[in-house]
Coordinates of C-alpha atoms in Angstrom, one line a residue:
X1 CA -113.4 -112.6 64.5
X2 CA -111.2 -110.0 62.8
X3 CA -112.5 -106.4 62.2
X4 CA -112.8 -107.1 58.7
X5 CA -115.4 -110.0 59.4
X6 CA -117.2 -108.2 62.2
X7 CA -120.7 -106.8 61.0
X8 CA -121.1 -103.4 62.4
X9 CA -124.8 -103.8 62.9
X10 CA -124.0 -106.2 65.8
X11 CA -121.1 -104.3 67.1
X12 CA -123.5 -101.2 67.2
X13 CA -125.8 -103.3 69.1
X14 CA -123.0 -104.3 71.4
X15 CA -122.3 -100.6 72.1
X16 CA -126.0 -100.1 72.8
X17 CA -126.3 -103.1 75.1
X18 CA -123.5 -101.7 77.3
X19 CA -125.2 -98.2 77.4
X20 CA -128.3 -100.0 78.8
X21 CA -126.1 -101.7 81.4
X22 CA -124.8 -98.3 82.5
X23 CA -128.3 -96.9 82.5
X24 CA -129.4 -99.5 84.9
X25 CA -126.8 -99.0 87.4
X26 CA -127.6 -95.2 87.1
X27 CA -131.0 -95.7 88.0
X28 CA -130.2 -98.3 90.7
X29 CA -127.9 -95.7 92.3
X30 CA -129.8 -92.4 91.7
X31 CA -130.8 -90.0 94.5
X32 CA -134.3 -89.4 93.4
X33 CA -136.8 -89.3 96.1
X34 CA -139.0 -91.7 94.3
X35 CA -136.2 -94.3 94.8
X36 CA -134.8 -93.3 98.2
X37 CA -137.9 -92.4 100.2
X38 CA -139.4 -95.4 101.9
X39 CA -142.8 -93.8 102.1
X40 CA -143.0 -93.7 98.3
X41 CA -141.8 -97.3 97.9
X42 CA -145.4 -98.7 97.1
X43 CA -146.3 -96.0 94.8
X44 CA -146.8 -96.4 91.0
X45 CA -144.0 -93.7 90.2
X46 CA -141.6 -96.1 92.4
X47 CA -142.8 -99.1 90.4
X48 CA -142.2 -97.4 87.2
X49 CA -138.7 -96.3 88.2
X50 CA -137.8 -99.6 89.4
X51 CA -138.9 -101.0 86.0
X52 CA -136.2 -98.7 84.4
X53 CA -133.6 -101.0 86.1
X54 CA -134.5 -103.8 83.8
X55 CA -132.7 -101.9 81.0
X56 CA -129.6 -103.5 82.3
X57 CA -131.1 -107.0 81.8
X58 CA -132.1 -105.9 78.1
X59 CA -128.3 -104.8 77.6
X60 CA -127.3 -108.3 79.1
X61 CA -129.6 -110.2 76.9
X62 CA -128.4 -108.3 73.8
X63 CA -124.7 -108.8 74.6
X64 CA -125.2 -112.7 75.3
X65 CA -127.4 -113.1 72.2
X66 CA -124.7 -111.5 69.9
X67 CA -122.0 -113.8 71.2
X68 CA -124.3 -116.9 71.1
X69 CA -125.5 -115.9 67.5
X70 CA -121.7 -116.3 66.2
X71 CA -120.5 -118.9 68.7
X72 CA -123.4 -121.3 68.0
X73 CA -122.0 -122.3 64.6
X74 CA -118.3 -121.9 65.5
X75 CA -116.1 -124.8 65.1
X76 CA -113.1 -123.2 66.7
X77 CA -112.0 -123.8 70.3
X78 CA -113.3 -121.3 72.9
X79 CA -110.1 -121.5 74.9
X80 CA -108.3 -118.6 73.2
X81 CA -111.3 -116.4 73.8
X82 CA -111.5 -117.5 77.3
X83 CA -108.0 -116.7 78.0
X84 CA -108.2 -113.3 76.4
X85 CA -111.2 -112.6 78.6
X86 CA -109.6 -113.7 81.6
X87 CA -106.5 -111.7 81.1
X88 CA -108.5 -108.5 80.2
X89 CA -110.6 -108.9 83.3
X90 CA -107.4 -109.5 85.6
X91 CA -105.6 -106.5 84.2
X92 CA -108.6 -104.1 84.8
X93 CA -109.4 -105.6 88.1
X94 CA -106.0 -106.0 89.6
X95 CA -104.8 -102.8 88.0
X96 CA -107.6 -100.8 89.7
X97 CA -107.0 -102.5 92.9
X98 CA -103.0 -101.7 92.8
X99 CA -103.6 -98.1 92.0
X100 CA -106.1 -97.8 94.7
X101 CA -103.9 -99.2 97.4
X102 CA -101.1 -97.0 96.2
X103 CA -103.2 -93.8 96.3
X104 CA -104.3 -94.6 99.8
X105 CA -100.8 -95.2 101.0
X106 CA -99.4 -92.1 99.3
X107 CA -102.1 -90.1 101.2
X108 CA -100.9 -91.5 104.5
X109 CA -104.0 -93.7 105.2
X110 CA -104.1 -97.1 106.5
X111 CA -104.8 -99.6 103.5
X112 CA -107.9 -101.2 105.4
X113 CA -109.2 -102.2 102.2
X114 CA -106.2 -104.4 101.7
X115 CA -107.8 -107.8 102.8
X116 CA -107.3 -111.3 101.7
X117 CA -110.9 -111.3 100.3
X118 CA -110.4 -108.2 98.4
X119 CA -107.1 -109.2 97.1
X120 CA -108.4 -112.6 95.9
X121 CA -111.5 -110.7 94.3
X122 CA -108.9 -108.5 92.4
X123 CA -106.5 -111.2 91.2
X124 CA -109.0 -114.0 90.6
X125 CA -112.1 -112.0 89.4
X126 CA -113.6 -114.6 87.3
X127 CA -113.3 -117.5 89.9
X128 CA -114.2 -115.2 92.8
X129 CA -117.4 -114.0 90.9
X130 CA -116.0 -110.3 91.3
X131 CA -118.3 -109.6 88.3
X132 CA -121.4 -111.7 88.2
X133 CA -121.7 -111.0 84.4
X134 CA -118.1 -111.9 83.5
X135 CA -118.2 -115.3 85.6
X136 CA -121.5 -116.4 83.9
X137 CA -120.3 -115.4 80.5
X138 CA -116.9 -117.3 81.0
X139 CA -118.9 -120.4 81.9
X140 CA -121.3 -120.0 79.1
X141 CA -118.2 -119.8 76.7
X142 CA -116.9 -123.1 78.2
X143 CA -120.1 -124.8 77.6
X144 CA -120.7 -123.5 74.2
X145 CA -118.9 -126.2 72.2
X146 CA -120.8 -129.0 74.1
X147 CA -124.2 -127.1 73.5
X148 CA -123.1 -126.8 69.9
X149 CA -122.6 -130.6 69.5
X150 CA -125.8 -131.3 71.1
X151 CA -127.5 -129.1 68.7
X152 CA -126.0 -130.7 65.7
X153 CA -127.1 -134.1 67.0
X154 CA -130.7 -133.4 68.0
X155 CA -133.4 -133.0 65.6
X156 CA -134.9 -129.5 65.2
X157 CA -138.0 -130.5 67.1
X158 CA -135.9 -131.8 70.0
X159 CA -133.6 -128.8 70.2
X160 CA -136.5 -126.5 70.1
X161 CA -138.1 -128.5 72.9
X162 CA -135.0 -128.3 74.8
X163 CA -134.7 -124.5 74.4
X164 CA -138.4 -124.3 75.5
X165 CA -137.9 -126.4 78.6
X166 CA -134.7 -124.4 79.5
X167 CA -136.7 -121.1 79.2
X168 CA -139.7 -122.5 81.2
X169 CA -137.4 -123.7 84.1
X170 CA -135.2 -120.5 84.2
X171 CA -137.7 -117.9 83.9
X172 CA -141.4 -119.1 84.2
X173 CA -140.9 -121.5 86.9
X174 CA -139.4 -118.7 88.9
X175 CA -142.6 -116.7 88.6
X176 CA -144.9 -119.4 89.3
X177 CA -143.1 -120.6 92.3
X178 CA -140.8 -117.7 93.6
X179 CA -139.5 -119.8 96.7
X180 CA -137.5 -122.0 94.1
X181 CA -134.6 -119.7 93.9
X182 CA -132.3 -122.6 92.9
X183 CA -133.8 -122.8 89.5
X184 CA -132.6 -119.5 88.3
X185 CA -129.0 -118.8 88.4
X186 CA -126.7 -116.7 86.5
X187 CA -125.3 -119.6 84.5
X188 CA -128.7 -121.0 83.8
X189 CA -129.7 -117.5 82.6
X190 CA -126.9 -117.3 80.1
X191 CA -127.2 -120.8 78.9
X192 CA -131.1 -120.1 78.2
X193 CA -129.9 -117.1 76.3
X194 CA -127.3 -119.0 74.4
X195 CA -130.0 -121.6 73.3
X196 CA -132.2 -118.6 72.2
X197 CA -129.4 -117.1 70.1
X198 CA -128.6 -120.6 68.6
X199 CA -132.2 -121.0 67.6
X200 CA -132.3 -117.7 65.9
X201 CA -129.0 -118.5 64.1
X202 CA -129.9 -122.2 63.1
X203 CA -133.5 -121.9 62.4
X204 CA -133.9 -118.4 61.1
X205 CA -136.6 -119.7 58.6
X206 CA -138.9 -120.2 61.6
X207 CA -138.5 -116.7 63.1
X208 CA -141.2 -114.3 62.0
X209 CA -140.2 -111.0 60.3
X210 CA -139.8 -108.3 62.8
X211 CA -140.2 -104.7 61.9
X212 CA -139.4 -101.6 63.9
X213 CA -143.1 -100.9 64.2
X214 CA -143.3 -104.1 66.1
X215 CA -140.3 -103.6 68.3
X216 CA -141.4 -100.3 69.8
X217 CA -144.9 -101.6 71.0
X218 CA -143.3 -104.6 72.4
X219 CA -140.9 -102.4 74.5
X220 CA -143.9 -100.4 75.8
X221 CA -146.0 -103.4 76.6
X222 CA -143.2 -105.3 78.4
X223 CA -142.5 -102.0 80.3
X224 CA -146.1 -101.7 81.4
X225 CA -146.3 -105.2 82.3
X226 CA -143.0 -104.8 84.4
X227 CA -144.5 -101.7 86.2
X228 CA -147.7 -103.4 86.9
X229 CA -146.1 -106.7 88.1
X230 CA -143.7 -104.8 90.3
X231 CA -146.6 -102.6 91.8
X232 CA -148.4 -106.0 92.6
X233 CA -145.5 -107.7 94.3
X234 CA -144.8 -104.4 96.3
X235 CA -148.5 -104.1 97.3
X236 CA -147.8 -106.2 100.5
X237 CA -151.2 -108.3 99.8
X238 CA -151.2 -111.3 102.0
X239 CA -151.0 -114.0 99.3
X240 CA -148.1 -112.0 97.6
X241 CA -146.2 -112.3 101.1
X242 CA -147.2 -115.8 101.7
X243 CA -146.0 -117.0 98.4
X244 CA -142.7 -115.1 98.9
X245 CA -142.5 -113.0 95.7
X246 CA -139.5 -110.4 96.0
X247 CA -140.2 -106.9 95.1
X248 CA -137.6 -107.0 92.2
X249 CA -139.2 -110.3 90.5
X250 CA -139.6 -108.5 87.1
X251 CA -136.7 -106.2 87.1
X252 CA -133.2 -107.3 88.0
X253 CA -131.0 -108.5 91.0
X254 CA -131.0 -111.6 93.2
X255 CA -134.3 -113.5 93.1
X256 CA -135.5 -111.7 89.8
X257 CA -136.8 -113.4 86.7
X258 CA -136.2 -110.8 83.9
X259 CA -138.4 -112.4 81.5
X260 CA -139.9 -109.0 80.1
X261 CA -136.1 -107.8 79.6
X262 CA -135.3 -111.0 77.6
X263 CA -138.4 -110.6 75.4
X264 CA -137.6 -107.0 74.7
X265 CA -133.8 -107.8 74.0
X266 CA -134.7 -110.9 71.9
X267 CA -137.2 -109.0 69.6
X268 CA -134.4 -106.1 69.3
X269 CA -131.8 -108.8 68.3
X270 CA -134.0 -110.5 65.8
X271 CA -134.9 -107.1 64.2
X272 CA -131.3 -106.3 63.9
X273 CA -130.3 -109.7 62.5
X274 CA -133.1 -109.6 59.9
X275 CA -131.9 -106.0 58.6
X276 CA -129.8 -105.9 55.4
X277 CA -126.0 -105.9 56.2
X278 CA -124.5 -102.6 55.7
X279 CA -121.2 -101.6 54.2
X280 CA -118.2 -101.8 56.6
X281 CA -116.4 -99.0 54.6
X282 CA -119.0 -96.3 55.7
X283 CA -117.7 -93.7 58.1
X284 CA -120.2 -94.8 60.7
X285 CA -119.3 -98.4 60.2
X286 CA -115.6 -97.6 60.7
X287 CA -116.3 -95.6 63.9
X288 CA -118.5 -98.4 65.4
X289 CA -115.8 -101.1 64.8
X290 CA -113.3 -99.0 66.4
X291 CA -115.3 -98.1 69.6
X292 CA -116.9 -101.6 69.9
X293 CA -113.8 -103.4 71.7
X294 CA -113.7 -100.8 74.3
X295 CA -117.3 -101.7 75.4
X296 CA -116.3 -104.5 77.9
X297 CA -113.8 -102.1 79.6
X298 CA -116.7 -99.7 80.3
X299 CA -118.5 -102.6 82.3
X300 CA -115.1 -103.6 84.0
X301 CA -114.3 -100.0 85.3
X302 CA -117.9 -98.8 86.2
X303 CA -118.9 -102.1 88.0
X304 CA -115.6 -102.6 89.7
X305 CA -116.1 -103.0 93.3
X306 CA -113.7 -100.1 94.3
X307 CA -114.7 -97.6 91.5
X308 CA -118.5 -97.9 91.7
X309 CA -118.7 -96.6 95.4
X310 CA -117.0 -93.4 94.4
X311 CA -118.4 -93.1 90.8
X312 CA -122.3 -93.0 91.8
X313 CA -121.5 -90.9 94.8
X314 CA -119.8 -88.3 92.6
X315 CA -122.4 -88.4 89.8
X316 CA -125.3 -87.8 92.2
X317 CA -123.5 -84.9 94.3
X318 CA -126.0 -82.7 92.2
X319 CA -129.7 -82.3 93.5
X320 CA -132.5 -84.4 92.1
X321 CA -133.9 -82.9 88.8
X322 CA -137.3 -80.9 89.9
X323 CA -139.7 -82.4 87.5
X324 CA -140.3 -85.5 85.3
X325 CA -139.6 -83.6 82.1
X326 CA -136.3 -82.4 83.6
X327 CA -135.5 -86.0 84.5
X328 CA -136.5 -87.1 81.0
X329 CA -133.7 -84.7 79.7
X330 CA -131.0 -84.9 82.3
X331 CA -130.9 -88.5 82.9
X332 CA -130.1 -89.6 79.3
X333 CA -127.4 -86.7 79.1
X334 CA -125.9 -87.8 82.1
X335 CA -125.8 -91.6 81.2
X336 CA -124.5 -90.8 77.7
X337 CA -121.8 -88.5 79.0
X338 CA -120.7 -91.0 81.6
X339 CA -120.6 -93.6 78.9
X340 CA -118.5 -91.7 76.5
X341 CA -116.1 -90.8 79.5
X342 CA -115.8 -94.5 80.4
X343 CA -115.2 -95.5 76.7
X344 CA -112.2 -93.0 76.6
X345 CA -110.9 -94.3 79.9

């Protein structure tokens, strides 16, 4: 889509989604005692802290739903978009790798980081899975035209049934039987989100009206359920251990089923999609449309396998904020500041 065609409601949502992704990596890397002290791992505070990590999955859900919403009715080939994505990712990843090696050599150090595996990860980041998000998103884009054809030929009932089955197998089955890891994959995750986005776009008349006063309670309830669920799977109860539930089941990461994050992200997306389109000519609209293309770069920089090991050690050189209130003030400020710096990079 050209900038004239882009609706800045969704572009603002894209910016917000990447902010949430930065936030999740912030909380996953912070130096707070509730996170780093093993003695507090089973506390309610630790469960609540870990639940903050699901913000990234909310961001992922929003980001994918935005693309799915528009791609699900597109008749254009995805190949130009895929090539553009591939080139952008290679430029960032290989560029950072070359600069890093050059700095190491210039400082007189031996480039031990210069290995075959790291070189391949830098030059072929999509194929090598250097960024799980990018690799899964790339495959989703490749599959999108085939899913669209399927949607065109299936009845409404059958397409909704297909979407429901996919959601069940991807998210719910993972919770009911945590040992079946093979049923939750990054690609399956994104295909499920694509189907949800397609349903929202194709069958908008079936979607109930979502108001902000609905969105906020949904966020609170899902966060509370995530905290309670995380506390339960961390309890070490015999049945939990025997069934093989991972401690991150409801948050994010390997073995997780981010169903609560998907619910929150879907509700937020529907709320935005149902709002009245805004004028592109407004000052805010022009700013949003100018910033939005840089959001993917934020991800490619701060999640780069070289950058992130230095980034978070730098951010968390300062001592942990002394109180919950100070954390509630300082953490958002640091996340937003970091996000602005990454946008400008």
